[in-house]
């Protein structure tokens, strides 16, 4: 997920921003099944047991078959998820605390996913009330990170080298959550919905610390170290197994933290250009 590309932020928000997910408070009421689907929201006659192993070339995005209404089996979508490199636009917010002391982090921009040749152009802003605590623009080109401080009107860029990227960056970080939510049982399958005109499957459950660690060891351990004991996680995936929307709600060090992200405008992986020194 793109969140791992954020900037230096206050401690609690940084824990959240480095996580691969986002969050909302409680499970939504399951919508009525779409025509031609079962009560679980999958196409009539589709398997709901253990999905078959994905077939085809490693880079092939087979996804899940959909019925005429667009309904699909989320387990098949995850098993046959897209392994292609692609770019997506991200809109994310992280709200930490309440009232006048609530910090709101926004991360917007475009980034490549599912590729070790990482690239992105993101803007992050942290505000508390009417005060801007941090505002930064960041461009990642392969292993180099370029930053500039927008809060003070700075135009100069600084650069540093980032650790070697691994295959599976970006939205693929949420794969573990999709699997854990599917393992949570039928109640976690909220059914088919629509996001920006695209059929998506909604998964939601309250995850324990052990489930969070299984979904993402870095995220789960980090949250537990901050005093988190559980989290409400919601995930919306398309039939290619890609995350379209994700929400996450928990309490960190006694403060509520709600994170939300939407991914849109999927397309081929893009080439990001390093900014000039000026």
PDB file of C-alpha atoms in Angstrom:
ATOM      1  CA  UNK A   1       0.000   0.000   0.000  1.00  0.00           C
ATOM      2  CA  UNK A   2       1.074   3.473  -0.711  1.00  0.00           C
ATOM      3  CA  UNK A   3       1.012   4.369   2.961  1.00  0.00           C
ATOM      4  CA  UNK A   4       4.543   3.133   3.510  1.00  0.00           C
ATOM      5  CA  UNK A   5       5.739   6.062   1.400  1.00  0.00           C
ATOM      6  CA  UNK A   6       4.629   8.834   3.766  1.00  0.00           C
ATOM      7  CA  UNK A   7       6.796  11.410   5.505  1.00  0.00           C
ATOM      8  CA  UNK A   8       7.962  12.279   9.032  1.00  0.00           C
ATOM      9  CA  UNK A   9       4.899  12.800  11.228  1.00  0.00           C
ATOM     10  CA  UNK A  10       3.875  12.895  14.884  1.00  0.00           C
ATOM     11  CA  UNK A  11       4.447   9.516  16.537  1.00  0.00           C
ATOM     12  CA  UNK A  12       0.912   8.121  16.703  1.00  0.00           C
ATOM     13  CA  UNK A  13       0.033   9.146  13.152  1.00  0.00           C
ATOM     14  CA  UNK A  14       3.341   7.766  11.901  1.00  0.00           C
ATOM     15  CA  UNK A  15       2.458   4.305  13.216  1.00  0.00           C
ATOM     16  CA  UNK A  16      -0.793   4.497  11.311  1.00  0.00           C
ATOM     17  CA  UNK A  17       0.730   5.976   8.172  1.00  0.00           C
ATOM     18  CA  UNK A  18       3.320   3.228   7.970  1.00  0.00           C
ATOM     19  CA  UNK A  19       0.588   0.615   8.183  1.00  0.00           C
ATOM     20  CA  UNK A  20      -0.780  -0.949   5.065  1.00  0.00           C
ATOM     21  CA  UNK A  21      -4.401  -0.386   5.894  1.00  0.00           C
ATOM     22  CA  UNK A  22      -7.075   2.104   6.844  1.00  0.00           C
ATOM     23  CA  UNK A  23     -10.205   1.974   8.938  1.00  0.00           C
ATOM     24  CA  UNK A  24     -13.777   2.613   9.870  1.00  0.00           C
ATOM     25  CA  UNK A  25     -15.641   1.945  13.063  1.00  0.00           C
ATOM     26  CA  UNK A  26     -18.080  -0.919  12.809  1.00  0.00           C
ATOM     27  CA  UNK A  27     -19.212  -3.579  10.411  1.00  0.00           C
ATOM     28  CA  UNK A  28     -21.831  -2.420   7.954  1.00  0.00           C
ATOM     29  CA  UNK A  29     -25.126  -4.213   7.705  1.00  0.00           C
ATOM     30  CA  UNK A  30     -24.955  -6.716   4.895  1.00  0.00           C
ATOM     31  CA  UNK A  31     -26.796  -5.449   1.815  1.00  0.00           C
ATOM     32  CA  UNK A  32     -29.350  -7.596   0.006  1.00  0.00           C
ATOM     33  CA  UNK A  33     -27.637 -10.047  -2.369  1.00  0.00           C
ATOM     34  CA  UNK A  34     -27.431  -8.963  -5.976  1.00  0.00           C
ATOM     35  CA  UNK A  35     -29.590 -10.759  -8.464  1.00  0.00           C
ATOM     36  CA  UNK A  36     -28.121 -14.125  -9.330  1.00  0.00           C
ATOM     37  CA  UNK A  37     -26.081 -14.288  -6.117  1.00  0.00           C
ATOM     38  CA  UNK A  38     -26.320 -16.227  -2.890  1.00  0.00           C
ATOM     39  CA  UNK A  39     -26.931 -14.651   0.525  1.00  0.00           C
ATOM     40  CA  UNK A  40     -23.157 -14.420   0.845  1.00  0.00           C
ATOM     41  CA  UNK A  41     -23.050 -12.134  -2.171  1.00  0.00           C
ATOM     42  CA  UNK A  42     -21.250 -14.517  -4.559  1.00  0.00           C
ATOM     43  CA  UNK A  43     -22.506 -15.652  -7.954  1.00  0.00           C
ATOM     44  CA  UNK A  44     -25.070 -18.448  -7.777  1.00  0.00           C
ATOM     45  CA  UNK A  45     -23.270 -21.748  -8.159  1.00  0.00           C
ATOM     46  CA  UNK A  46     -19.844 -20.275  -7.436  1.00  0.00           C
ATOM     47  CA  UNK A  47     -17.603 -22.107  -4.996  1.00  0.00           C
ATOM     48  CA  UNK A  48     -17.314 -20.692  -1.481  1.00  0.00           C
ATOM     49  CA  UNK A  49     -14.831 -23.246  -0.196  1.00  0.00           C
ATOM     50  CA  UNK A  50     -11.056 -23.231  -0.559  1.00  0.00           C
ATOM     51  CA  UNK A  51     -10.305 -21.578  -3.913  1.00  0.00           C
ATOM     52  CA  UNK A  52      -8.265 -23.429  -6.514  1.00  0.00           C
ATOM     53  CA  UNK A  53      -4.669 -22.459  -7.067  1.00  0.00           C
ATOM     54  CA  UNK A  54      -4.169 -19.737  -9.631  1.00  0.00           C
ATOM     55  CA  UNK A  55      -3.202 -20.905 -13.091  1.00  0.00           C
ATOM     56  CA  UNK A  56      -1.484 -19.274 -16.031  1.00  0.00           C
ATOM     57  CA  UNK A  57       1.708 -17.295 -16.240  1.00  0.00           C
ATOM     58  CA  UNK A  58       2.963 -15.643 -13.012  1.00  0.00           C
ATOM     59  CA  UNK A  59       2.114 -12.201 -14.335  1.00  0.00           C
ATOM     60  CA  UNK A  60      -1.330 -13.136 -15.610  1.00  0.00           C
ATOM     61  CA  UNK A  61      -4.245 -11.421 -13.863  1.00  0.00           C
ATOM     62  CA  UNK A  62      -7.038 -13.971 -14.206  1.00  0.00           C
ATOM     63  CA  UNK A  63      -9.286 -12.594 -11.473  1.00  0.00           C
ATOM     64  CA  UNK A  64     -12.666 -14.104 -10.695  1.00  0.00           C
ATOM     65  CA  UNK A  65     -15.449 -14.744 -13.209  1.00  0.00           C
ATOM     66  CA  UNK A  66     -18.437 -12.469 -12.771  1.00  0.00           C
ATOM     67  CA  UNK A  67     -22.113 -13.087 -13.479  1.00  0.00           C
ATOM     68  CA  UNK A  68     -24.184 -10.669 -15.611  1.00  0.00           C
ATOM     69  CA  UNK A  69     -24.728  -8.400 -12.580  1.00  0.00           C
ATOM     70  CA  UNK A  70     -20.973  -8.168 -11.938  1.00  0.00           C
ATOM     71  CA  UNK A  71     -21.069 -10.375  -8.822  1.00  0.00           C
ATOM     72  CA  UNK A  72     -18.029 -12.563  -8.158  1.00  0.00           C
ATOM     73  CA  UNK A  73     -16.554 -14.868  -5.510  1.00  0.00           C
ATOM     74  CA  UNK A  74     -14.031 -12.889  -3.407  1.00  0.00           C
ATOM     75  CA  UNK A  75     -12.040 -16.010  -2.503  1.00  0.00           C
ATOM     76  CA  UNK A  76     -11.443 -16.731  -6.186  1.00  0.00           C
ATOM     77  CA  UNK A  77     -10.568 -13.072  -6.815  1.00  0.00           C
ATOM     78  CA  UNK A  78      -7.932 -13.173  -4.057  1.00  0.00           C
ATOM     79  CA  UNK A  79      -6.514 -16.528  -5.172  1.00  0.00           C
ATOM     80  CA  UNK A  80      -6.236 -15.248  -8.755  1.00  0.00           C
ATOM     81  CA  UNK A  81      -5.434 -11.645  -7.813  1.00  0.00           C
ATOM     82  CA  UNK A  82      -3.658  -9.343 -10.206  1.00  0.00           C
ATOM     83  CA  UNK A  83       0.101  -9.754 -10.189  1.00  0.00           C
ATOM     84  CA  UNK A  84       0.578  -7.200 -12.920  1.00  0.00           C
ATOM     85  CA  UNK A  85       2.416  -3.984 -12.141  1.00  0.00           C
ATOM     86  CA  UNK A  86       0.015  -1.069 -12.219  1.00  0.00           C
ATOM     87  CA  UNK A  87      -0.424   2.531 -11.128  1.00  0.00           C
ATOM     88  CA  UNK A  88      -3.301   3.937  -9.090  1.00  0.00           C
ATOM     89  CA  UNK A  89      -4.403   7.221  -7.604  1.00  0.00           C
ATOM     90  CA  UNK A  90      -4.654   7.180  -3.805  1.00  0.00           C
ATOM     91  CA  UNK A  91      -6.741   9.393  -1.530  1.00  0.00           C
ATOM     92  CA  UNK A  92      -6.129   8.669   2.142  1.00  0.00           C
ATOM     93  CA  UNK A  93      -6.967  10.243   5.493  1.00  0.00           C
ATOM     94  CA  UNK A  94      -5.819   9.282   8.985  1.00  0.00           C
ATOM     95  CA  UNK A  95      -7.664  10.841  11.923  1.00  0.00           C
ATOM     96  CA  UNK A  96      -5.975  10.491  15.327  1.00  0.00           C
ATOM     97  CA  UNK A  97      -7.594  11.663  18.556  1.00  0.00           C
ATOM     98  CA  UNK A  98     -10.763  13.666  19.076  1.00  0.00           C
ATOM     99  CA  UNK A  99     -11.974  17.243  19.372  1.00  0.00           C
ATOM    100  CA  UNK A 100      -9.495  20.107  19.311  1.00  0.00           C
ATOM    101  CA  UNK A 101      -6.578  17.680  19.695  1.00  0.00           C
ATOM    102  CA  UNK A 102      -7.495  15.603  16.653  1.00  0.00           C
ATOM    103  CA  UNK A 103      -4.703  15.289  14.084  1.00  0.00           C
ATOM    104  CA  UNK A 104      -5.739  14.745  10.472  1.00  0.00           C
ATOM    105  CA  UNK A 105      -3.210  13.388   8.008  1.00  0.00           C
ATOM    106  CA  UNK A 106      -4.011  13.395   4.290  1.00  0.00           C
ATOM    107  CA  UNK A 107      -2.008  11.550   1.651  1.00  0.00           C
ATOM    108  CA  UNK A 108      -2.890  12.061  -1.996  1.00  0.00           C
ATOM    109  CA  UNK A 109      -1.162  11.245  -5.240  1.00  0.00           C
ATOM    110  CA  UNK A 110      -0.284   8.473  -7.628  1.00  0.00           C
ATOM    111  CA  UNK A 111       1.925   5.447  -7.145  1.00  0.00           C
ATOM    112  CA  UNK A 112       3.020   2.210  -8.774  1.00  0.00           C
ATOM    113  CA  UNK A 113       2.041  -1.108  -7.201  1.00  0.00           C
ATOM    114  CA  UNK A 114       3.265  -4.698  -7.474  1.00  0.00           C
ATOM    115  CA  UNK A 115       6.699  -3.712  -8.707  1.00  0.00           C
ATOM    116  CA  UNK A 116      10.145  -3.511  -7.073  1.00  0.00           C
ATOM    117  CA  UNK A 117      10.949  -0.545  -9.346  1.00  0.00           C
ATOM    118  CA  UNK A 118       8.901   1.656  -7.077  1.00  0.00           C
ATOM    119  CA  UNK A 119       7.652   5.023  -8.234  1.00  0.00           C
ATOM    120  CA  UNK A 120       5.244   7.571  -6.776  1.00  0.00           C
ATOM    121  CA  UNK A 121       4.412  11.232  -6.415  1.00  0.00           C
ATOM    122  CA  UNK A 122       2.562  11.965  -3.172  1.00  0.00           C
ATOM    123  CA  UNK A 123       1.629  14.936  -1.057  1.00  0.00           C
ATOM    124  CA  UNK A 124       1.172  14.600   2.695  1.00  0.00           C
ATOM    125  CA  UNK A 125      -0.302  17.161   5.057  1.00  0.00           C
ATOM    126  CA  UNK A 126      -0.865  16.977   8.817  1.00  0.00           C
ATOM    127  CA  UNK A 127      -3.243  19.471  10.438  1.00  0.00           C
ATOM    128  CA  UNK A 128      -4.621  20.022  13.930  1.00  0.00           C
ATOM    129  CA  UNK A 129      -7.622  22.309  13.856  1.00  0.00           C
ATOM    130  CA  UNK A 130      -6.574  25.222  11.634  1.00  0.00           C
ATOM    131  CA  UNK A 131      -2.849  24.671  12.223  1.00  0.00           C
ATOM    132  CA  UNK A 132      -0.659  22.912   9.645  1.00  0.00           C
ATOM    133  CA  UNK A 133       1.838  20.704  11.478  1.00  0.00           C
ATOM    134  CA  UNK A 134       3.569  19.293   8.402  1.00  0.00           C
ATOM    135  CA  UNK A 135       3.134  19.563   4.637  1.00  0.00           C
ATOM    136  CA  UNK A 136       5.443  17.770   2.256  1.00  0.00           C
ATOM    137  CA  UNK A 137       5.642  16.669  -1.346  1.00  0.00           C
ATOM    138  CA  UNK A 138       7.575  13.510  -2.104  1.00  0.00           C
ATOM    139  CA  UNK A 139       8.657  11.839  -5.337  1.00  0.00           C
ATOM    140  CA  UNK A 140      10.069   8.298  -5.351  1.00  0.00           C
ATOM    141  CA  UNK A 141      12.097   7.278  -8.406  1.00  0.00           C
ATOM    142  CA  UNK A 142      13.479   3.761  -8.134  1.00  0.00           C
ATOM    143  CA  UNK A 143      15.550   3.854  -4.939  1.00  0.00           C
ATOM    144  CA  UNK A 144      15.771   7.634  -4.550  1.00  0.00           C
ATOM    145  CA  UNK A 145      13.351   9.745  -2.502  1.00  0.00           C
ATOM    146  CA  UNK A 146      12.996  13.464  -3.258  1.00  0.00           C
ATOM    147  CA  UNK A 147      11.272  15.730  -0.725  1.00  0.00           C
ATOM    148  CA  UNK A 148      10.338  19.361  -0.388  1.00  0.00           C
ATOM    149  CA  UNK A 149       8.639  21.272   2.386  1.00  0.00           C
ATOM    150  CA  UNK A 150       5.476  22.914   1.053  1.00  0.00           C
ATOM    151  CA  UNK A 151       4.411  24.392   4.401  1.00  0.00           C
ATOM    152  CA  UNK A 152       7.063  27.102   4.245  1.00  0.00           C
ATOM    153  CA  UNK A 153       6.821  27.602   0.499  1.00  0.00           C
ATOM    154  CA  UNK A 154      10.108  25.852  -0.130  1.00  0.00           C
ATOM    155  CA  UNK A 155      10.986  25.105  -3.734  1.00  0.00           C
ATOM    156  CA  UNK A 156      14.240  23.211  -3.247  1.00  0.00           C
ATOM    157  CA  UNK A 157      14.312  19.418  -3.162  1.00  0.00           C
ATOM    158  CA  UNK A 158      16.388  17.204  -0.891  1.00  0.00           C
ATOM    159  CA  UNK A 159      17.129  13.620  -1.770  1.00  0.00           C
ATOM    160  CA  UNK A 160      18.079  10.397  -0.019  1.00  0.00           C
ATOM    161  CA  UNK A 161      18.362   6.739  -0.877  1.00  0.00           C
ATOM    162  CA  UNK A 162      15.663   4.427   0.413  1.00  0.00           C
ATOM    163  CA  UNK A 163      16.171   0.756   1.384  1.00  0.00           C
ATOM    164  CA  UNK A 164      15.925  -1.712  -1.523  1.00  0.00           C
ATOM    165  CA  UNK A 165      12.277  -2.176  -2.423  1.00  0.00           C
ATOM    166  CA  UNK A 166      10.816  -5.654  -2.508  1.00  0.00           C
ATOM    167  CA  UNK A 167       8.378  -7.083  -5.001  1.00  0.00           C
ATOM    168  CA  UNK A 168       4.867  -6.701  -3.711  1.00  0.00           C
ATOM    169  CA  UNK A 169       4.821  -3.061  -2.689  1.00  0.00           C
ATOM    170  CA  UNK A 170       1.745  -0.909  -2.724  1.00  0.00           C
ATOM    171  CA  UNK A 171      -1.780  -2.305  -2.673  1.00  0.00           C
ATOM    172  CA  UNK A 172      -0.484  -5.855  -2.516  1.00  0.00           C
ATOM    173  CA  UNK A 173       0.205  -5.147   1.175  1.00  0.00           C
ATOM    174  CA  UNK A 174      -3.535  -5.635   1.760  1.00  0.00           C
ATOM    175  CA  UNK A 175      -3.552  -9.190   0.366  1.00  0.00           C
ATOM    176  CA  UNK A 176      -2.976 -10.562   3.851  1.00  0.00           C
ATOM    177  CA  UNK A 177      -6.007  -8.704   5.167  1.00  0.00           C
ATOM    178  CA  UNK A 178      -8.244 -10.077   2.425  1.00  0.00           C
ATOM    179  CA  UNK A 179      -7.186 -13.612   3.311  1.00  0.00           C
ATOM    180  CA  UNK A 180      -7.691 -13.102   7.054  1.00  0.00           C
ATOM    181  CA  UNK A 181     -11.116 -11.527   6.501  1.00  0.00           C
ATOM    182  CA  UNK A 182     -12.150 -14.430   4.273  1.00  0.00           C
ATOM    183  CA  UNK A 183     -10.988 -16.840   6.988  1.00  0.00           C
ATOM    184  CA  UNK A 184     -13.160 -14.964   9.517  1.00  0.00           C
ATOM    185  CA  UNK A 185     -16.185 -16.830   8.199  1.00  0.00           C
ATOM    186  CA  UNK A 186     -19.451 -16.070   6.386  1.00  0.00           C
ATOM    187  CA  UNK A 187     -20.289 -13.091   8.632  1.00  0.00           C
ATOM    188  CA  UNK A 188     -17.279 -11.220   7.232  1.00  0.00           C
ATOM    189  CA  UNK A 189     -18.692 -11.443   3.699  1.00  0.00           C
ATOM    190  CA  UNK A 190     -20.880  -8.367   3.478  1.00  0.00           C
ATOM    191  CA  UNK A 191     -21.697  -8.856  -0.179  1.00  0.00           C
ATOM    192  CA  UNK A 192     -21.493  -7.042  -3.480  1.00  0.00           C
ATOM    193  CA  UNK A 193     -21.484  -3.250  -3.623  1.00  0.00           C
ATOM    194  CA  UNK A 194     -20.429  -0.592  -6.134  1.00  0.00           C
ATOM    195  CA  UNK A 195     -17.529   1.864  -5.924  1.00  0.00           C
ATOM    196  CA  UNK A 196     -17.380   4.542  -8.631  1.00  0.00           C
ATOM    197  CA  UNK A 197     -19.496   2.327 -10.863  1.00  0.00           C
ATOM    198  CA  UNK A 198     -17.254  -0.721 -10.369  1.00  0.00           C
ATOM    199  CA  UNK A 199     -18.638  -3.928  -8.772  1.00  0.00           C
ATOM    200  CA  UNK A 200     -16.683  -4.680  -5.583  1.00  0.00           C
ATOM    201  CA  UNK A 201     -16.982  -7.205  -2.777  1.00  0.00           C
ATOM    202  CA  UNK A 202     -17.128  -5.860   0.784  1.00  0.00           C
ATOM    203  CA  UNK A 203     -15.321  -7.777   3.556  1.00  0.00           C
ATOM    204  CA  UNK A 204     -15.418  -6.647   7.202  1.00  0.00           C
ATOM    205  CA  UNK A 205     -14.615  -8.038  10.650  1.00  0.00           C
ATOM    206  CA  UNK A 206     -13.066  -7.146  13.996  1.00  0.00           C
ATOM    207  CA  UNK A 207      -9.561  -8.606  14.006  1.00  0.00           C
ATOM    208  CA  UNK A 208      -7.638  -9.704  17.065  1.00  0.00           C
ATOM    209  CA  UNK A 209      -3.920  -8.929  17.577  1.00  0.00           C
ATOM    210  CA  UNK A 210      -3.041 -12.424  16.330  1.00  0.00           C
ATOM    211  CA  UNK A 211      -5.128 -11.910  13.184  1.00  0.00           C
ATOM    212  CA  UNK A 212      -3.551  -8.493  12.607  1.00  0.00           C
ATOM    213  CA  UNK A 213      -0.083 -10.020  12.842  1.00  0.00           C
ATOM    214  CA  UNK A 214      -1.115 -12.770  10.439  1.00  0.00           C
ATOM    215  CA  UNK A 215      -2.475 -10.202   7.988  1.00  0.00           C
ATOM    216  CA  UNK A 216       0.644  -8.040   8.201  1.00  0.00           C
ATOM    217  CA  UNK A 217       3.384  -8.822  10.760  1.00  0.00           C
ATOM    218  CA  UNK A 218       4.795  -5.297  10.624  1.00  0.00           C
ATOM    219  CA  UNK A 219       1.426  -3.653  11.089  1.00  0.00           C
ATOM    220  CA  UNK A 220       0.185  -6.048  13.756  1.00  0.00           C
ATOM    221  CA  UNK A 221       3.357  -5.873  15.837  1.00  0.00           C
ATOM    222  CA  UNK A 222       3.572  -2.107  15.541  1.00  0.00           C
ATOM    223  CA  UNK A 223       0.026  -1.604  16.706  1.00  0.00           C
ATOM    224  CA  UNK A 224       0.372  -4.058  19.594  1.00  0.00           C
ATOM    225  CA  UNK A 225       3.510  -2.232  20.742  1.00  0.00           C
ATOM    226  CA  UNK A 226       1.415   0.943  20.833  1.00  0.00           C
ATOM    227  CA  UNK A 227      -1.191  -0.675  23.099  1.00  0.00           C
ATOM    228  CA  UNK A 228      -3.700  -1.778  20.473  1.00  0.00           C
ATOM    229  CA  UNK A 229      -5.702  -4.904  21.250  1.00  0.00           C
ATOM    230  CA  UNK A 230      -8.047  -5.185  18.225  1.00  0.00           C
ATOM    231  CA  UNK A 231      -9.142  -3.370  15.075  1.00  0.00           C
ATOM    232  CA  UNK A 232     -12.246  -3.100  12.899  1.00  0.00           C
ATOM    233  CA  UNK A 233     -11.149  -3.663   9.313  1.00  0.00           C
ATOM    234  CA  UNK A 234     -13.184  -3.235   6.148  1.00  0.00           C
ATOM    235  CA  UNK A 235     -11.950  -3.994   2.659  1.00  0.00           C
ATOM    236  CA  UNK A 236     -13.504  -3.616  -0.779  1.00  0.00           C
ATOM    237  CA  UNK A 237     -11.879  -5.564  -3.623  1.00  0.00           C
ATOM    238  CA  UNK A 238     -12.558  -5.784  -7.345  1.00  0.00           C
ATOM    239  CA  UNK A 239     -12.760  -9.014  -9.284  1.00  0.00           C
ATOM    240  CA  UNK A 240      -9.000  -8.866  -9.986  1.00  0.00           C
ATOM    241  CA  UNK A 241      -8.367  -8.979  -6.236  1.00  0.00           C
ATOM    242  CA  UNK A 242      -7.147  -5.373  -6.127  1.00  0.00           C
ATOM    243  CA  UNK A 243      -8.011  -3.139  -3.195  1.00  0.00           C
ATOM    244  CA  UNK A 244     -10.401  -0.385  -4.256  1.00  0.00           C
ATOM    245  CA  UNK A 245     -11.228   0.907  -0.783  1.00  0.00           C
ATOM    246  CA  UNK A 246     -10.039   0.084   2.718  1.00  0.00           C
ATOM    247  CA  UNK A 247     -11.015   1.360   6.152  1.00  0.00           C
ATOM    248  CA  UNK A 248      -9.553   0.691   9.562  1.00  0.00           C
ATOM    249  CA  UNK A 249     -10.518   1.746  13.098  1.00  0.00           C
ATOM    250  CA  UNK A 250      -8.656   1.097  16.323  1.00  0.00           C
ATOM    251  CA  UNK A 251      -7.247   2.724  19.461  1.00  0.00           C
ATOM    252  CA  UNK A 252      -3.515   3.492  19.701  1.00  0.00           C
ATOM    253  CA  UNK A 253      -1.998   4.613  23.014  1.00  0.00           C
ATOM    254  CA  UNK A 254      -5.484   5.504  24.234  1.00  0.00           C
ATOM    255  CA  UNK A 255      -6.366   7.624  21.178  1.00  0.00           C
ATOM    256  CA  UNK A 256      -8.897   6.560  18.502  1.00  0.00           C
ATOM    257  CA  UNK A 257      -7.374   6.222  15.056  1.00  0.00           C
ATOM    258  CA  UNK A 258      -9.532   6.013  11.930  1.00  0.00           C
ATOM    259  CA  UNK A 259      -7.895   5.540   8.554  1.00  0.00           C
ATOM    260  CA  UNK A 260      -9.570   5.519   5.144  1.00  0.00           C
ATOM    261  CA  UNK A 261      -8.162   5.091   1.646  1.00  0.00           C
ATOM    262  CA  UNK A 262      -9.604   4.860  -1.851  1.00  0.00           C
ATOM    263  CA  UNK A 263      -7.656   3.678  -4.889  1.00  0.00           C
ATOM    264  CA  UNK A 264      -8.858   4.630  -8.368  1.00  0.00           C
ATOM    265  CA  UNK A 265      -7.814   5.248 -11.966  1.00  0.00           C
ATOM    266  CA  UNK A 266      -5.985   1.939 -12.303  1.00  0.00           C
ATOM    267  CA  UNK A 267      -3.619   1.784 -15.264  1.00  0.00           C
ATOM    268  CA  UNK A 268      -0.224   0.488 -16.401  1.00  0.00           C
ATOM    269  CA  UNK A 269       2.780   1.168 -14.184  1.00  0.00           C
ATOM    270  CA  UNK A 270       4.149   4.634 -14.844  1.00  0.00           C
ATOM    271  CA  UNK A 271       7.561   6.274 -15.056  1.00  0.00           C
ATOM    272  CA  UNK A 272       8.059   9.010 -12.484  1.00  0.00           C
ATOM    273  CA  UNK A 273      10.626  11.705 -13.229  1.00  0.00           C
ATOM    274  CA  UNK A 274      13.092  12.961 -10.633  1.00  0.00           C
ATOM    275  CA  UNK A 275      12.541  16.673  -9.906  1.00  0.00           C
ATOM    276  CA  UNK A 276      15.253  19.157 -10.715  1.00  0.00           C
ATOM    277  CA  UNK A 277      17.430  20.433  -7.877  1.00  0.00           C
ATOM    278  CA  UNK A 278      15.740  23.826  -8.015  1.00  0.00           C
TER     279      UNK A 278
END
